[in-house]
Short mmCIF file of C-alpha atoms in Angstrom, two decimals:
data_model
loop_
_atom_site.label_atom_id
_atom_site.label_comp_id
_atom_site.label_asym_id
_atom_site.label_seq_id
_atom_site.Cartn_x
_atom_site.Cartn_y
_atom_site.Cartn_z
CA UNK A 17 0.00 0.00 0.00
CA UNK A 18 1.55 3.67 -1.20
CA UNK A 19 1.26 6.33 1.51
CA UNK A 20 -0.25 9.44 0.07
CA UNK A 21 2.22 11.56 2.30
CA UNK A 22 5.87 9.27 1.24
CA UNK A 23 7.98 10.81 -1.51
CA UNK A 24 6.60 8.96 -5.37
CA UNK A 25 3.40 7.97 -3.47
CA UNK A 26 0.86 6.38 -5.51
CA UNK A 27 -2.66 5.28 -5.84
CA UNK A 28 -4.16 2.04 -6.64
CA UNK A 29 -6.22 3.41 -8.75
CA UNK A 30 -4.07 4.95 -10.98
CA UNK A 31 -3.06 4.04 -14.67
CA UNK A 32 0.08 2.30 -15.58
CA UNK A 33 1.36 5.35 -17.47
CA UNK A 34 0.74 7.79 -14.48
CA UNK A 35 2.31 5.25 -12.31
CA UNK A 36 5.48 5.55 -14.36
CA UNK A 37 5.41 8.78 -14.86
CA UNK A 38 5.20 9.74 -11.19
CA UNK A 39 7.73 6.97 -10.52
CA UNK A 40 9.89 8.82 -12.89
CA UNK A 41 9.66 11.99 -11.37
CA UNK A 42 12.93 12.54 -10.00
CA UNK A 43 14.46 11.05 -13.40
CA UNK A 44 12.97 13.88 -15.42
CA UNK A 45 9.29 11.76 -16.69
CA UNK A 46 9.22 9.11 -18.22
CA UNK A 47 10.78 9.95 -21.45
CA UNK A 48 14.29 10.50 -19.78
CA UNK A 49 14.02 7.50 -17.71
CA UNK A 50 13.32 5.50 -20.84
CA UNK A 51 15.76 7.26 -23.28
CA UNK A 52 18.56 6.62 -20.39
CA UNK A 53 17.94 2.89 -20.68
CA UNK A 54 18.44 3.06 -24.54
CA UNK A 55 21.64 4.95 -23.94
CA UNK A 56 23.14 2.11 -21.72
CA UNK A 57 21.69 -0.51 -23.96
CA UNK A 58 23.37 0.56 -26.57
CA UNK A 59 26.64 1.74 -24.75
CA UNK A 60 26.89 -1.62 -23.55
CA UNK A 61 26.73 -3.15 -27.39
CA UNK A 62 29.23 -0.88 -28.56
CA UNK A 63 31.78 -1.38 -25.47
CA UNK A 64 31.55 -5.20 -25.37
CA UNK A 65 32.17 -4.40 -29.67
CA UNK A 66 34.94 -2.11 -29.01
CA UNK A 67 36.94 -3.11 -26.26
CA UNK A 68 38.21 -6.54 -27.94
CA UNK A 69 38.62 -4.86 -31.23
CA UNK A 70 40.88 -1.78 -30.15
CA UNK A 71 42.19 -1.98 -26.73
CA UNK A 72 43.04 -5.61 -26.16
CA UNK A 73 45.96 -7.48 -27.93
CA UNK A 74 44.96 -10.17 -29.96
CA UNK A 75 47.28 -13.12 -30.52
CA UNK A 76 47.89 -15.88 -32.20
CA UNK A 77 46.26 -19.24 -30.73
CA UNK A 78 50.14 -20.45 -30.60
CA UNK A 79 51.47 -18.48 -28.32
CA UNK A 80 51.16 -18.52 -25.13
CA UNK A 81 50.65 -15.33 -22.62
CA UNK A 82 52.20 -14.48 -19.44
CA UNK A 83 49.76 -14.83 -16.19
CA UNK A 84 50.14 -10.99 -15.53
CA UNK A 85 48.06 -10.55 -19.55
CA UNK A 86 45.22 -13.19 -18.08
CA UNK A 87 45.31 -11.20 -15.03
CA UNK A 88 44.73 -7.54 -17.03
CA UNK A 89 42.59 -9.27 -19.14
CA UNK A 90 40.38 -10.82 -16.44
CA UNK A 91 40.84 -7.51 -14.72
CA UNK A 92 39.29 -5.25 -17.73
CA UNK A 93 36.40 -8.11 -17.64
CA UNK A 94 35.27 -8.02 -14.56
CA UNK A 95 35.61 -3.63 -14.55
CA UNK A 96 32.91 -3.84 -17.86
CA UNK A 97 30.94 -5.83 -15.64
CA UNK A 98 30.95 -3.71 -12.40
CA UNK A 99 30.33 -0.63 -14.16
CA UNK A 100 27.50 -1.90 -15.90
CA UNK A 101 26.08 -2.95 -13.26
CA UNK A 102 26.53 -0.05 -11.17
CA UNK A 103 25.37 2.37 -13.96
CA UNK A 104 21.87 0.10 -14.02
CA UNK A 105 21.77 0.26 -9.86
CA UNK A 106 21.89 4.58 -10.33
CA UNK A 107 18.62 4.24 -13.03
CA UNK A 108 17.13 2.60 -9.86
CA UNK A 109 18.45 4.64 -7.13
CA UNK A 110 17.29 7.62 -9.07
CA UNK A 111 13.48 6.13 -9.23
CA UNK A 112 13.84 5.67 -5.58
CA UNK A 113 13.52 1.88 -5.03
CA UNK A 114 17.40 1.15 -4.10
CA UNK A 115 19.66 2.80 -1.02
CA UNK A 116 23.64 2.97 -1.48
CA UNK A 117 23.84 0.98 1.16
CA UNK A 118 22.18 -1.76 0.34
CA UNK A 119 24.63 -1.93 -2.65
CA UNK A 120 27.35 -4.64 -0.36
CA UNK A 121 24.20 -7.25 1.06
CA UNK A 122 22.43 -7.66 -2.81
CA UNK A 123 23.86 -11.19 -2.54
CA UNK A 124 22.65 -11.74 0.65
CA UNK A 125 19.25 -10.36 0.16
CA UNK A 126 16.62 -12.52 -1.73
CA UNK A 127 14.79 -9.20 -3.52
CA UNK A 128 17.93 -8.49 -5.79
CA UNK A 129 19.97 -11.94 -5.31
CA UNK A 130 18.81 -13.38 -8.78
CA UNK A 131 18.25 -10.23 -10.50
CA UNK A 132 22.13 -9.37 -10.09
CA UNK A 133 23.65 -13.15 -10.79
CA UNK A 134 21.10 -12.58 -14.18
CA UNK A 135 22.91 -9.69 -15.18
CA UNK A 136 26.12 -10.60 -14.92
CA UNK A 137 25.55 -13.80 -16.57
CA UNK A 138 23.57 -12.36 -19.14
CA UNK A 139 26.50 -9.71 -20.08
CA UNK A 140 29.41 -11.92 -19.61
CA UNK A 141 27.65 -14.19 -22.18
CA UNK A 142 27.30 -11.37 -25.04
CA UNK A 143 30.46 -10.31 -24.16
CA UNK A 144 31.78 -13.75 -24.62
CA UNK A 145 29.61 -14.53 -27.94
CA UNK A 146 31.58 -11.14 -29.13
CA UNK A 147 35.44 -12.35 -28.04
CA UNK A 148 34.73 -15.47 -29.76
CA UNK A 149 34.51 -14.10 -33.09
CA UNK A 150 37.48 -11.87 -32.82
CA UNK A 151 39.88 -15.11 -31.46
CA UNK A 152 38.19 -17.68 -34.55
CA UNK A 153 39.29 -14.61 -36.83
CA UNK A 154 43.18 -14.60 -35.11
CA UNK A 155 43.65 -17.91 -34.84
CA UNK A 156 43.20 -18.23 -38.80
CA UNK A 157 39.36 -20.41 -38.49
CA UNK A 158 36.59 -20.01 -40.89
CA UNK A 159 34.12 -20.15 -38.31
CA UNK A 160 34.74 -16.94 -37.44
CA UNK A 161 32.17 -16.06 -40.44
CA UNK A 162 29.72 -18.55 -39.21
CA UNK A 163 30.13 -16.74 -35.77
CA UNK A 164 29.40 -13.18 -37.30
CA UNK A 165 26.26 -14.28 -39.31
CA UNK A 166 24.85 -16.15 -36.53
CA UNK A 167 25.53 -13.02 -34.27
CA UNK A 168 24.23 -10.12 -36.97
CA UNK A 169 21.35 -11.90 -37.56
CA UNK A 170 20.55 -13.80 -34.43
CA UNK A 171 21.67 -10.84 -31.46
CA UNK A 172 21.34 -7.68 -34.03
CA UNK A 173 18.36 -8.39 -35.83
CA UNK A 174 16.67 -10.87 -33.80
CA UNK A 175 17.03 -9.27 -29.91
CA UNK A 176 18.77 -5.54 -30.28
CA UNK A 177 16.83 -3.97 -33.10
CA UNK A 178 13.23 -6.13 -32.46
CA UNK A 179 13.36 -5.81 -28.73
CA UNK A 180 14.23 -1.82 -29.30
CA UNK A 181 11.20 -1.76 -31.45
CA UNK A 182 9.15 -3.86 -28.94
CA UNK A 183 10.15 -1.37 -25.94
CA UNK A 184 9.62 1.86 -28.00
CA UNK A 185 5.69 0.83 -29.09
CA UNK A 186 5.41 -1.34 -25.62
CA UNK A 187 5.32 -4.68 -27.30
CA UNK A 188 3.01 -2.82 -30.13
CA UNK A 189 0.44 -1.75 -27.53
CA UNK A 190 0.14 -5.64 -25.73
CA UNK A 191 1.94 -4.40 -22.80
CA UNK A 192 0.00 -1.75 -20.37
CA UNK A 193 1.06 1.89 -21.22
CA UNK A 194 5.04 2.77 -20.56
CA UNK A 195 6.22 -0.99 -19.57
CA UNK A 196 8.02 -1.17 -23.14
CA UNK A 197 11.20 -0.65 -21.14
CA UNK A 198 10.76 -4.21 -20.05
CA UNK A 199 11.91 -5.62 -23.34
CA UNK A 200 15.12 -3.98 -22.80
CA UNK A 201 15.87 -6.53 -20.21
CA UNK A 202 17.72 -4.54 -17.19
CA UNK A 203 16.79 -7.17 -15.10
CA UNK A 204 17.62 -4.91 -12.14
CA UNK A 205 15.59 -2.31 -12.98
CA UNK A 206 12.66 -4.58 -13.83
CA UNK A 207 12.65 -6.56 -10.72
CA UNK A 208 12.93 -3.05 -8.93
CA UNK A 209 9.51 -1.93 -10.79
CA UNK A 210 7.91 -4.98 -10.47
CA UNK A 211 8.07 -4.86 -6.69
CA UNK A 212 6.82 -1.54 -6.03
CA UNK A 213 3.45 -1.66 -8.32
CA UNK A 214 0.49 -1.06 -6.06
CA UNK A 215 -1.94 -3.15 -8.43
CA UNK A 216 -1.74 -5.87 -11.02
CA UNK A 217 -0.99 -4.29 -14.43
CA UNK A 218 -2.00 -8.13 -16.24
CA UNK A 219 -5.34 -6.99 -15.10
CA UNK A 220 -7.91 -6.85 -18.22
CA UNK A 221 -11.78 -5.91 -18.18
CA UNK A 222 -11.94 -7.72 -21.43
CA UNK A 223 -13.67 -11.23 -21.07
CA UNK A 224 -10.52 -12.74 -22.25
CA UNK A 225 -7.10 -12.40 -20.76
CA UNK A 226 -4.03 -10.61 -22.45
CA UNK A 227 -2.42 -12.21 -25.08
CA UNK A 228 0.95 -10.79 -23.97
CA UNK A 229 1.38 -9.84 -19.99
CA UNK A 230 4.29 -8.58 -18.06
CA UNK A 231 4.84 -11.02 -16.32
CA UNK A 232 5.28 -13.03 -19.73
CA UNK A 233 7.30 -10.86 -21.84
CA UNK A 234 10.02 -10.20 -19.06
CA UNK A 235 10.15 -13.83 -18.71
CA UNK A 236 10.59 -14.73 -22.21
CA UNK A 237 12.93 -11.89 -22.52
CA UNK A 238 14.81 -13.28 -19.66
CA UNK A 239 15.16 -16.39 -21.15
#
């Protein structure tokens, strides 16, 4: 239940879009909340794109590298991965649903436990998917074509460009009203959303259920 006099308080009454929008208040609306998203999304495409292809040293399959490259190596990793997830923990700071200090017990808390080990699963394996067709194009392998048509059209085409598409017209108009940013899949952010609705926005007055629910679509976009 939202308390009328708390900071973002809500109704139960209230629409989907006005929820967001007053969620989003001290983001700027809506519209800055969501076109933040899309600038991460796509910052994180271009960084896990970049970094192998300018910054590290590629090498033939051959030779082998002293522990100290492994250790930079493993070291620039696990830095893409922190600050990716730290950028996604300020969206939901900003909307109000996540205290700095809670930052150091997210493993040890149940609300943001799976949520987090998602992410970093989830970004580890495009970033891996990405590597892999830079070291099949070193080591001399065709598959390293194979690799970059599965990825253009399966991870270009078939998730970054369709779920952009899905999140800018909300799923074309199956999801409720400004929940498109689900399909973008910041699992943090979703889960964060999720927990603070005050009603059920699956809820139809039709006879009929919804084809496509929230509770679907970030699941299937989870998966």
């Amino acid at each position: 239940m939202w308390d009328d006099d708390e900071p973002g308080a809500c109704r139960r009454d209230i629409s989907p879009e006005a929820f967001m929008e007053e969620l989003c208040t001290a983001s700027g609306g809506y519209g800055r909340f969501f076109r933040t998203l899309v600038f991460h999304y796509m910052c994180w495409w271009a960084a896990i794109v970049g970094v192998p292809a300018l910054f590290l040293d590629h090498h033939r399959c051959e030779v082998s590298q002293p522990w100290f490259a492994w250790l930079l190596y493993c070291a620039v990793v696990f830095a893409m991965l922190t600050l990716a997830v730290l950028m996604e923990l300020s969206v939901v700071q900003r909307l109000g649903l996540f205290q700095a200090e809670e930052l150091f017990n997210m493993l040890y808390d149940s609300r943001w436990r799976l949520p987090l080990i998602g992410t970093v699963l989830w970004r580890l394996d495009t970033y891996t998917d990405i590597v892999f067709i830079f070291i099949a194009r070193d080591c001399g392998s065709s598959l390293w074509w194979a690799s970059l048509a599965t990825f253009v059209f399966g991870v270009v085409f078939g998730q970054l460009l369709l779920n952009m598409c899905f999140a800018c017209t909300d799923c074309d108009h199956e999801l409720p009203a400004s929940f498109g940013f689900i399909m973008l899949d910041f699992k943090l952010v979703n889960t964060a959303v999720q927990q603070a609705l005050p009603f059920d926005p699956d809820v139809s007055h039709l006879p009929v259920a919804r084809p496509v629910t929230l509770r679907t679509a970030s699941r299937l976009i989870g998966v």
